[in-house]
PDB file of C-alpha atoms in Angstrom:
ATOM      1  CA  MET A   1      51.730  62.022 157.463  1.00 30.00           C
ATOM      2  CA  ALA A   2      50.844  58.322 157.878  1.00 36.00           C
ATOM      3  CA  SER A   3      49.953  56.443 154.808  1.00 34.00           C
ATOM      4  CA  PRO A   4      46.325  55.149 154.563  1.00 39.00           C
ATOM      5  CA  ALA A   5      47.464  51.584 155.122  1.00 46.00           C
ATOM      6  CA  SER A   6      49.237  52.494 158.406  1.00 51.00           C
ATOM      7  CA  VAL A   7      46.299  54.475 159.904  1.00 65.00           C
ATOM      8  CA  PRO A   8      44.551  52.398 162.509  1.00 85.00           C
ATOM      9  CA  ARG A   9      40.903  51.634 162.009  1.00 92.00           C
ATOM     10  CA  PRO A  10      38.254  53.263 164.208  1.00 97.00           C
ATOM     11  CA  VAL A  11      36.285  51.077 166.526  1.00 97.00           C
ATOM     12  CA  ARG A  12      32.661  50.428 165.381  1.00 98.00           C
ATOM     13  CA  ILE A  13      29.772  48.986 167.437  1.00 98.00           C
ATOM     14  CA  GLY A  14      26.988  46.875 165.765  1.00 98.00           C
ATOM     15  CA  VAL A  15      23.972  45.508 167.340  1.00 98.00           C
ATOM     16  CA  GLN A  16      22.353  42.287 166.046  1.00 98.00           C
ATOM     17  CA  ILE A  17      18.587  42.566 166.513  1.00 98.00           C
ATOM     18  CA  ALA A  18      17.592  38.790 166.506  1.00 98.00           C
ATOM     19  CA  PRO A  19      14.302  38.766 164.555  1.00 98.00           C
ATOM     20  CA  GLN A  20      12.639  36.348 166.974  1.00 98.00           C
ATOM     21  CA  HIS A  21       9.917  36.307 169.721  1.00 98.00           C
ATOM     22  CA  ALA A  22       8.708  39.859 168.942  1.00 98.00           C
ATOM     23  CA  PRO A  23       6.258  41.539 166.670  1.00 98.00           C
ATOM     24  CA  TYR A  24       7.685  43.486 163.752  1.00 98.00           C
ATOM     25  CA  GLU A  25       6.660  46.831 165.309  1.00 98.00           C
ATOM     26  CA  LYS A  26       8.931  46.088 168.242  1.00 98.00           C
ATOM     27  CA  ILE A  27      11.834  45.316 165.998  1.00 98.00           C
ATOM     28  CA  ARG A  28      11.304  48.575 164.048  1.00 98.00           C
ATOM     29  CA  ASP A  29      11.071  50.716 167.183  1.00 98.00           C
ATOM     30  CA  THR A  30      14.265  49.047 168.577  1.00 98.00           C
ATOM     31  CA  ALA A  31      16.096  49.763 165.369  1.00 98.00           C
ATOM     32  CA  ALA A  32      15.060  53.415 165.674  1.00 98.00           C
ATOM     33  CA  ALA A  33      16.184  53.658 169.270  1.00 98.00           C
ATOM     34  CA  LEU A  34      19.579  52.128 168.398  1.00 98.00           C
ATOM     35  CA  GLU A  35      20.154  54.496 165.530  1.00 98.00           C
ATOM     36  CA  ALA A  36      19.297  57.404 167.850  1.00 98.00           C
ATOM     37  CA  LEU A  37      21.818  56.145 170.348  1.00 98.00           C
ATOM     38  CA  GLY A  38      24.531  56.291 167.572  1.00 98.00           C
ATOM     39  CA  VAL A  39      25.357  52.597 166.886  1.00 98.00           C
ATOM     40  CA  ASP A  40      27.315  52.122 163.699  1.00 98.00           C
ATOM     41  CA  ILE A  41      25.611  49.010 162.321  1.00 98.00           C
ATOM     42  CA  LEU A  42      22.338  47.226 162.681  1.00 98.00           C
ATOM     43  CA  PHE A  43      22.315  43.445 161.856  1.00 98.00           C
ATOM     44  CA  ASN A  44      19.733  40.744 161.790  1.00 98.00           C
ATOM     45  CA  TRP A  45      20.200  37.102 160.932  1.00 98.00           C
ATOM     46  CA  ASP A  46      19.152  34.956 157.995  1.00 98.00           C
ATOM     47  CA  HIS A  47      17.226  32.130 159.602  1.00 98.00           C
ATOM     48  CA  PHE A  48      13.576  30.975 159.335  1.00 98.00           C
ATOM     49  CA  TYR A  49      13.009  29.870 162.906  1.00 98.00           C
ATOM     50  CA  PRO A  50      14.180  31.118 166.416  1.00 98.00           C
ATOM     51  CA  LEU A  51      17.601  29.965 167.529  1.00 98.00           C
ATOM     52  CA  SER A  52      16.755  30.181 171.158  1.00 97.00           C
ATOM     53  CA  GLY A  53      13.652  30.093 173.324  1.00 97.00           C
ATOM     54  CA  GLU A  54      10.389  28.657 171.965  1.00 98.00           C
ATOM     55  CA  PRO A  55      11.489  26.843 168.697  1.00 98.00           C
ATOM     56  CA  ASP A  56       8.230  27.819 167.009  1.00 98.00           C
ATOM     57  CA  GLY A  57       8.050  31.377 168.395  1.00 98.00           C
ATOM     58  CA  LEU A  58       7.510  34.488 166.485  1.00 98.00           C
ATOM     59  CA  HIS A  59      10.072  34.942 163.772  1.00 98.00           C
ATOM     60  CA  PHE A  60      10.661  37.096 160.576  1.00 98.00           C
ATOM     61  CA  GLU A  61      12.602  36.822 157.393  1.00 98.00           C
ATOM     62  CA  SER A  62      15.866  38.700 156.924  1.00 98.00           C
ATOM     63  CA  TRP A  63      16.133  40.370 153.511  1.00 98.00           C
ATOM     64  CA  THR A  64      12.688  41.857 153.392  1.00 98.00           C
ATOM     65  CA  MET A  65      13.296  43.217 156.834  1.00 98.00           C
ATOM     66  CA  LEU A  66      16.619  44.719 155.836  1.00 98.00           C
ATOM     67  CA  ALA A  67      14.916  46.530 152.861  1.00 98.00           C
ATOM     68  CA  ALA A  68      12.417  48.044 155.337  1.00 98.00           C
ATOM     69  CA  LEU A  69      15.154  49.082 157.746  1.00 98.00           C
ATOM     70  CA  ALA A  70      17.137  50.660 154.918  1.00 98.00           C
ATOM     71  CA  GLU A  71      14.092  52.861 154.082  1.00 98.00           C
ATOM     72  CA  GLN A  72      13.522  53.683 157.838  1.00 97.00           C
ATOM     73  CA  THR A  73      17.031  54.624 158.817  1.00 98.00           C
ATOM     74  CA  SER A  74      19.296  57.383 157.613  1.00 96.00           C
ATOM     75  CA  SER A  75      22.807  57.041 159.078  1.00 96.00           C
ATOM     76  CA  VAL A  76      23.445  53.458 160.445  1.00 98.00           C
ATOM     77  CA  GLU A  77      24.859  50.734 158.171  1.00 98.00           C
ATOM     78  CA  LEU A  78      22.938  47.474 158.029  1.00 98.00           C
ATOM     79  CA  GLY A  79      23.071  43.875 156.937  1.00 98.00           C
ATOM     80  CA  ALA A  80      22.648  40.297 158.012  1.00 98.00           C
ATOM     81  CA  LEU A  81      25.022  38.542 160.339  1.00 97.00           C
ATOM     82  CA  VAL A  82      24.953  36.557 158.056  1.00 96.00           C
ATOM     83  CA  ASN A  83      23.039  35.889 154.964  1.00 97.00           C
ATOM     84  CA  CYS A  84      23.049  32.116 154.123  1.00 98.00           C
ATOM     85  CA  ASN A  85      24.483  31.435 150.694  1.00 98.00           C
ATOM     86  CA  SER A  86      22.511  28.167 150.406  1.00 96.00           C
ATOM     87  CA  TYR A  87      19.030  29.771 150.186  1.00 97.00           C
ATOM     88  CA  ARG A  88      19.354  31.895 147.124  1.00 97.00           C
ATOM     89  CA  ASN A  89      20.975  31.908 143.620  1.00 97.00           C
ATOM     90  CA  ALA A  90      24.245  33.813 143.725  1.00 98.00           C
ATOM     91  CA  ASN A  91      23.076  36.345 141.092  1.00 98.00           C
ATOM     92  CA  LEU A  92      19.863  36.949 142.885  1.00 98.00           C
ATOM     93  CA  GLN A  93      21.851  37.688 146.115  1.00 98.00           C
ATOM     94  CA  ALA A  94      23.907  40.216 144.314  1.00 98.00           C
ATOM     95  CA  ASP A  95      20.898  41.886 142.889  1.00 98.00           C
ATOM     96  CA  MET A  96      19.053  41.946 146.193  1.00 98.00           C
ATOM     97  CA  ALA A  97      22.153  43.474 147.877  1.00 98.00           C
ATOM     98  CA  ARG A  98      22.434  46.179 145.100  1.00 98.00           C
ATOM     99  CA  THR A  99      18.820  46.929 145.566  1.00 98.00           C
ATOM    100  CA  ILE A 100      19.147  47.402 149.300  1.00 98.00           C
ATOM    101  CA  ASP A 101      22.199  49.446 148.659  1.00 98.00           C
ATOM    102  CA  HIS A 102      20.223  51.917 146.646  1.00 98.00           C
ATOM    103  CA  ILE A 103      17.252  51.976 149.090  1.00 98.00           C
ATOM    104  CA  SER A 104      19.716  52.887 151.896  1.00 98.00           C
ATOM    105  CA  ALA A 105      21.457  55.531 149.799  1.00 97.00           C
ATOM    106  CA  LYS A 106      18.727  58.179 149.685  1.00 85.00           C
ATOM    107  CA  GLY A 107      20.721  60.283 147.238  1.00 81.00           C
ATOM    108  CA  GLY A 108      24.079  59.537 148.702  1.00 91.00           C
ATOM    109  CA  THR A 109      26.141  56.458 149.273  1.00 97.00           C
ATOM    110  CA  GLY A 110      24.574  53.156 150.263  1.00 98.00           C
ATOM    111  CA  ARG A 111      24.837  51.746 153.755  1.00 98.00           C
ATOM    112  CA  PHE A 112      24.375  48.072 153.060  1.00 98.00           C
ATOM    113  CA  ILE A 113      26.897  45.444 154.210  1.00 98.00           C
ATOM    114  CA  PHE A 114      26.738  42.127 152.428  1.00 98.00           C
ATOM    115  CA  GLY A 115      27.254  39.608 155.273  1.00 98.00           C
ATOM    116  CA  ILE A 116      27.504  36.071 153.992  1.00 98.00           C
ATOM    117  CA  GLY A 117      28.164  32.525 155.365  1.00 97.00           C
ATOM    118  CA  SER A 118      27.803  28.993 154.247  1.00 97.00           C
ATOM    119  CA  GLY A 119      24.834  28.064 156.530  1.00 96.00           C
ATOM    120  CA  TRP A 120      24.542  25.693 159.466  1.00 97.00           C
ATOM    121  CA  PHE A 121      21.154  25.542 160.989  1.00 98.00           C
ATOM    122  CA  GLU A 122      19.658  22.153 159.745  1.00 98.00           C
ATOM    123  CA  ARG A 123      16.071  22.963 160.451  1.00 98.00           C
ATOM    124  CA  ASP A 124      16.058  25.877 158.066  1.00 98.00           C
ATOM    125  CA  TYR A 125      17.092  23.529 155.341  1.00 98.00           C
ATOM    126  CA  ASP A 126      14.727  20.717 156.199  1.00 98.00           C
ATOM    127  CA  GLU A 127      11.636  22.838 156.663  1.00 98.00           C
ATOM    128  CA  TYR A 128      12.160  25.005 153.526  1.00 98.00           C
ATOM    129  CA  GLY A 129      13.314  22.298 151.232  1.00 98.00           C
ATOM    130  CA  TYR A 130      17.009  23.045 150.846  1.00 97.00           C
ATOM    131  CA  GLU A 131      19.585  20.336 150.637  1.00 97.00           C
ATOM    132  CA  PHE A 132      21.645  20.435 153.803  1.00 98.00           C
ATOM    133  CA  GLY A 133      24.557  18.361 152.536  1.00 97.00           C
ATOM    134  CA  THR A 134      27.883  18.614 154.378  1.00 97.00           C
ATOM    135  CA  ALA A 135      29.777  21.521 155.899  1.00 96.00           C
ATOM    136  CA  GLY A 136      32.452  21.096 153.403  1.00 97.00           C
ATOM    137  CA  GLY A 137      30.080  21.029 150.519  1.00 97.00           C
ATOM    138  CA  ARG A 138      28.349  24.233 151.762  1.00 98.00           C
ATOM    139  CA  LEU A 139      31.736  25.960 152.052  1.00 97.00           C
ATOM    140  CA  ASP A 140      32.632  24.869 148.534  1.00 98.00           C
ATOM    141  CA  ALA A 141      29.365  26.329 147.282  1.00 98.00           C
ATOM    142  CA  LEU A 142      30.174  29.660 149.021  1.00 98.00           C
ATOM    143  CA  ALA A 143      33.558  29.717 147.412  1.00 98.00           C
ATOM    144  CA  ALA A 144      31.872  29.195 143.992  1.00 98.00           C
ATOM    145  CA  SER A 145      29.269  31.844 144.704  1.00 98.00           C
ATOM    146  CA  MET A 146      31.492  34.646 145.574  1.00 98.00           C
ATOM    147  CA  PRO A 147      33.053  35.336 142.103  1.00 98.00           C
ATOM    148  CA  VAL A 148      29.468  35.144 140.617  1.00 98.00           C
ATOM    149  CA  ILE A 149      28.214  37.676 143.085  1.00 98.00           C
ATOM    150  CA  GLU A 150      31.145  40.074 142.427  1.00 98.00           C
ATOM    151  CA  ASP A 151      30.714  39.676 138.662  1.00 98.00           C
ATOM    152  CA  ARG A 152      27.008  40.399 138.811  1.00 98.00           C
ATOM    153  CA  TRP A 153      27.704  43.588 140.773  1.00 98.00           C
ATOM    154  CA  SER A 154      29.847  44.756 137.822  1.00 98.00           C
ATOM    155  CA  ARG A 155      27.006  44.273 135.371  1.00 98.00           C
ATOM    156  CA  LEU A 156      24.012  45.499 137.088  1.00 98.00           C
ATOM    157  CA  ASN A 157      22.170  48.613 135.820  1.00 98.00           C
ATOM    158  CA  PRO A 158      22.297  50.808 137.912  1.00 97.00           C
ATOM    159  CA  PRO A 159      25.404  49.546 139.607  1.00 98.00           C
ATOM    160  CA  PRO A 160      25.845  49.660 143.404  1.00 98.00           C
ATOM    161  CA  THR A 161      26.458  53.108 144.785  1.00 98.00           C
ATOM    162  CA  ARG A 162      29.712  51.986 146.287  1.00 98.00           C
ATOM    163  CA  LYS A 163      31.973  48.868 146.484  1.00 98.00           C
ATOM    164  CA  ILE A 164      29.463  46.922 148.699  1.00 98.00           C
ATOM    165  CA  PRO A 165      31.532  45.696 151.735  1.00 98.00           C
ATOM    166  CA  VAL A 166      31.621  41.975 152.026  1.00 98.00           C
ATOM    167  CA  LEU A 167      31.473  40.471 155.551  1.00 98.00           C
ATOM    168  CA  ILE A 168      32.233  36.706 155.671  1.00 98.00           C
ATOM    169  CA  GLY A 169      31.360  34.887 158.906  1.00 96.00           C
ATOM    170  CA  GLY A 170      32.968  31.744 160.234  1.00 94.00           C
ATOM    171  CA  GLY A 171      36.229  30.483 161.569  1.00 91.00           C
ATOM    172  CA  GLY A 172      37.010  27.407 159.641  1.00 93.00           C
ATOM    173  CA  GLU A 173      40.737  27.328 159.104  1.00 93.00           C
ATOM    174  CA  LYS A 174      41.175  25.427 155.903  1.00 95.00           C
ATOM    175  CA  LYS A 175      38.276  26.629 153.697  1.00 97.00           C
ATOM    176  CA  THR A 176      36.483  29.638 155.390  1.00 97.00           C
ATOM    177  CA  LEU A 177      39.595  31.590 156.014  1.00 97.00           C
ATOM    178  CA  ARG A 178      40.821  31.088 152.474  1.00 97.00           C
ATOM    179  CA  ILE A 179      37.550  32.502 151.237  1.00 98.00           C
ATOM    180  CA  VAL A 180      37.944  35.458 153.559  1.00 98.00           C
ATOM    181  CA  ALA A 181      41.359  36.089 152.323  1.00 98.00           C
ATOM    182  CA  LYS A 182      40.166  36.117 148.730  1.00 97.00           C
ATOM    183  CA  HIS A 183      36.944  38.003 149.038  1.00 98.00           C
ATOM    184  CA  ALA A 184      36.185  39.626 152.336  1.00 98.00           C
ATOM    185  CA  ASP A 185      36.349  43.238 153.437  1.00 98.00           C
ATOM    186  CA  ILE A 186      35.280  42.190 156.989  1.00 98.00           C
ATOM    187  CA  TRP A 187      35.886  38.919 158.794  1.00 98.00           C
ATOM    188  CA  HIS A 188      33.502  37.973 161.530  1.00 97.00           C
ATOM    189  CA  SER A 189      34.106  35.216 164.116  1.00 94.00           C
ATOM    190  CA  PHE A 190      33.387  34.180 167.641  1.00 91.00           C
ATOM    191  CA  SER A 191      36.842  34.079 169.147  1.00 90.00           C
ATOM    192  CA  ASP A 192      38.449  34.641 172.389  1.00 92.00           C
ATOM    193  CA  ALA A 193      41.851  36.358 172.330  1.00 95.00           C
ATOM    194  CA  ALA A 194      43.980  33.270 172.007  1.00 95.00           C
ATOM    195  CA  THR A 195      41.812  31.833 169.258  1.00 95.00           C
ATOM    196  CA  LEU A 196      41.786  35.083 167.441  1.00 96.00           C
ATOM    197  CA  GLU A 197      45.503  35.431 167.577  1.00 96.00           C
ATOM    198  CA  ARG A 198      46.043  31.887 166.097  1.00 96.00           C
ATOM    199  CA  LYS A 199      43.463  32.389 163.421  1.00 97.00           C
ATOM    200  CA  LEU A 200      44.756  35.774 162.343  1.00 97.00           C
ATOM    201  CA  GLY A 201      48.106  33.953 161.747  1.00 97.00           C
ATOM    202  CA  ILE A 202      46.344  31.437 159.528  1.00 97.00           C
ATOM    203  CA  LEU A 203      44.428  34.100 157.756  1.00 97.00           C
ATOM    204  CA  ALA A 204      47.721  35.833 156.944  1.00 97.00           C
ATOM    205  CA  GLU A 205      49.014  32.525 155.525  1.00 97.00           C
ATOM    206  CA  HIS A 206      45.986  32.248 153.238  1.00 98.00           C
ATOM    207  CA  GLY A 207      46.533  35.894 152.178  1.00 97.00           C
ATOM    208  CA  ARG A 208      50.054  35.183 151.134  1.00 97.00           C
ATOM    209  CA  ALA A 209      48.828  32.153 149.112  1.00 97.00           C
ATOM    210  CA  VAL A 210      46.197  34.208 147.232  1.00 96.00           C
ATOM    211  CA  GLY A 211      48.230  37.352 146.999  1.00 97.00           C
ATOM    212  CA  ARG A 212      46.195  39.523 149.302  1.00 96.00           C
ATOM    213  CA  ASP A 213      47.342  41.849 152.137  1.00 96.00           C
ATOM    214  CA  VAL A 214      44.942  40.818 154.895  1.00 96.00           C
ATOM    215  CA  ALA A 215      45.604  44.030 156.725  1.00 95.00           C
ATOM    216  CA  GLU A 216      42.862  45.323 154.300  1.00 96.00           C
ATOM    217  CA  ILE A 217      40.336  43.153 156.145  1.00 97.00           C
ATOM    218  CA  GLU A 218      38.396  44.584 159.111  1.00 98.00           C
ATOM    219  CA  ILE A 219      38.210  42.105 162.041  1.00 98.00           C
ATOM    220  CA  SER A 220      34.841  41.693 163.663  1.00 97.00           C
ATOM    221  CA  THR A 221      33.875  39.783 166.685  1.00 96.00           C
ATOM    222  CA  GLU A 222      30.969  39.266 169.163  1.00 94.00           C
ATOM    223  CA  ILE A 223      31.076  41.007 172.520  1.00 92.00           C
ATOM    224  CA  GLY A 224      28.657  38.486 173.983  1.00 87.00           C
ATOM    225  CA  LYS A 225      29.416  37.895 177.606  1.00 85.00           C
ATOM    226  CA  SER A 226      32.919  39.172 177.249  1.00 88.00           C
ATOM    227  CA  SER A 227      34.326  41.401 180.037  1.00 90.00           C
ATOM    228  CA  PRO A 228      35.741  44.795 179.171  1.00 92.00           C
ATOM    229  CA  ALA A 229      39.211  43.275 179.726  1.00 95.00           C
ATOM    230  CA  ASP A 230      38.411  40.563 177.306  1.00 94.00           C
ATOM    231  CA  VAL A 231      37.342  42.992 174.668  1.00 96.00           C
ATOM    232  CA  GLU A 232      40.436  45.079 175.196  1.00 96.00           C
ATOM    233  CA  LEU A 233      42.550  42.030 174.442  1.00 96.00           C
ATOM    234  CA  LEU A 234      40.651  41.450 171.209  1.00 96.00           C
ATOM    235  CA  HIS A 235      41.078  45.099 170.270  1.00 96.00           C
ATOM    236  CA  ASP A 236      44.844  44.888 170.968  1.00 95.00           C
ATOM    237  CA  LEU A 237      44.940  42.011 168.444  1.00 95.00           C
ATOM    238  CA  GLY A 238      43.347  44.177 165.744  1.00 96.00           C
ATOM    239  CA  ALA A 239      39.546  43.671 166.160  1.00 97.00           C
ATOM    240  CA  THR A 240      37.742  46.933 165.591  1.00 98.00           C
ATOM    241  CA  MET A 241      34.133  45.852 164.857  1.00 98.00           C
ATOM    242  CA  PHE A 242      32.291  44.552 168.004  1.00 98.00           C
ATOM    243  CA  THR A 243      28.758  43.317 167.945  1.00 97.00           C
ATOM    244  CA  ILE A 244      26.201  43.099 170.718  1.00 97.00           C
ATOM    245  CA  GLY A 245      23.337  40.503 170.313  1.00 97.00           C
ATOM    246  CA  ILE A 246      19.923  41.270 171.621  1.00 97.00           C
ATOM    247  CA  SER A 247      16.681  39.146 171.293  1.00 97.00           C
ATOM    248  CA  GLY A 248      12.935  39.634 171.667  1.00 97.00           C
ATOM    249  CA  PRO A 249      10.456  39.943 173.233  1.00 97.00           C
ATOM    250  CA  ASP A 250      11.995  42.834 175.105  1.00 96.00           C
ATOM    251  CA  TYR A 251      15.234  43.854 173.263  1.00 98.00           C
ATOM    252  CA  ASP A 252      17.305  45.129 176.201  1.00 96.00           C
ATOM    253  CA  ILE A 253      19.451  47.879 174.944  1.00 96.00           C
ATOM    254  CA  SER A 254      20.548  49.244 178.352  1.00 93.00           C
ATOM    255  CA  GLY A 255      24.126  48.055 178.017  1.00 93.00           C
ATOM    256  CA  VAL A 256      24.656  49.476 174.527  1.00 96.00           C
ATOM    257  CA  GLU A 257      25.464  53.084 175.768  1.00 96.00           C
ATOM    258  CA  ASP A 258      28.446  51.786 177.820  1.00 95.00           C
ATOM    259  CA  TRP A 259      29.915  50.184 174.811  1.00 97.00           C
ATOM    260  CA  LEU A 260      29.428  53.287 172.672  1.00 97.00           C
ATOM    261  CA  SER A 261      31.170  55.365 175.337  1.00 97.00           C
ATOM    262  CA  TRP A 262      34.071  52.828 175.144  1.00 96.00           C
ATOM    263  CA  ARG A 263      34.051  53.191 171.330  1.00 97.00           C
ATOM    264  CA  ASP A 264      34.197  56.910 171.547  1.00 97.00           C
ATOM    265  CA  GLU A 265      37.071  56.898 173.997  1.00 96.00           C
ATOM    266  CA  LYS A 266      38.949  54.671 171.643  1.00 95.00           C
ATOM    267  CA  ASN A 267      38.252  56.705 168.687  1.00 95.00           C
ATOM    268  CA  ALA A 268      39.096  59.998 170.437  1.00 94.00           C
ATOM    269  CA  HIS A 269      42.587  58.595 171.154  1.00 84.00           C
ATOM    270  CA  LEU A 270      42.826  57.304 167.610  1.00 81.00           C
ATOM    271  CA  SER A 271      42.119  60.875 166.396  1.00 71.00           C
ATOM    272  CA  GLY A 272      44.874  62.251 168.489  1.00 65.00           C
ATOM    273  CA  VAL A 273      47.284  59.701 167.132  1.00 58.00           C
ATOM    274  CA  THR A 274      46.440  60.276 163.489  1.00 50.00           C
ATOM    275  CA  GLU A 275      46.612  64.038 163.838  1.00 50.00           C
ATOM    276  CA  THR A 276      50.178  63.817 165.126  1.00 45.00           C
ATOM    277  CA  SER A 277      51.321  61.165 162.594  1.00 48.00           C
TER     278      SER A 277
END
């Protein structure tokens, strides 16, 4: 029998519902439709203004929405892609995540994924009164926050229902990937195959430096406008979580079923491999 470390990961499909240009009722109904289709994860994002289209268009806040989606859903995992570390005290982030973990559990194990990044959209900072600073400074703040968040999870009463998965987003090779190597269960980036291959090598170097086997980290990337052949290359390199982004006002989910079929084909093959291992 194969050891747990040698068993390949199943493919998972996430959908990021951009909370922009649509009323909340439309977002809620889209989340329900996607859960019914069988997606693995629902994401939103942690911004205060639209990132595309009309700059002052309809927009909703991330964490309060995630709590509502946690109550609404029953099987799909959920989180932000990604929460901005700059906007909230580290201890508060941990407590909010633990609370949504419990809301989503409904008597079982929680379904919350703690996605986090250092922040980048300057308008969010300027309009809401946060100091934008520098990219390096924001990454240093993220590195400082992660041990605080992890420690707070160990002291909350009640504790989280599970070890809350930490997803860290970003591709910076010197600082971000070192934080990933130390703290992440999932690493998310926007990489083509050549870039992903190079950065996985750098992540492995950081893992050796901090004493972590980075094979423990799930590799996540965007499907975006990638062709099936492009996605196959990413999967061959070890990516197993693939996210589709959709935006209001219409939230077109017509292409999601094709990717779910691809996921199921991959996982059916994986099941056959593990049964004979």
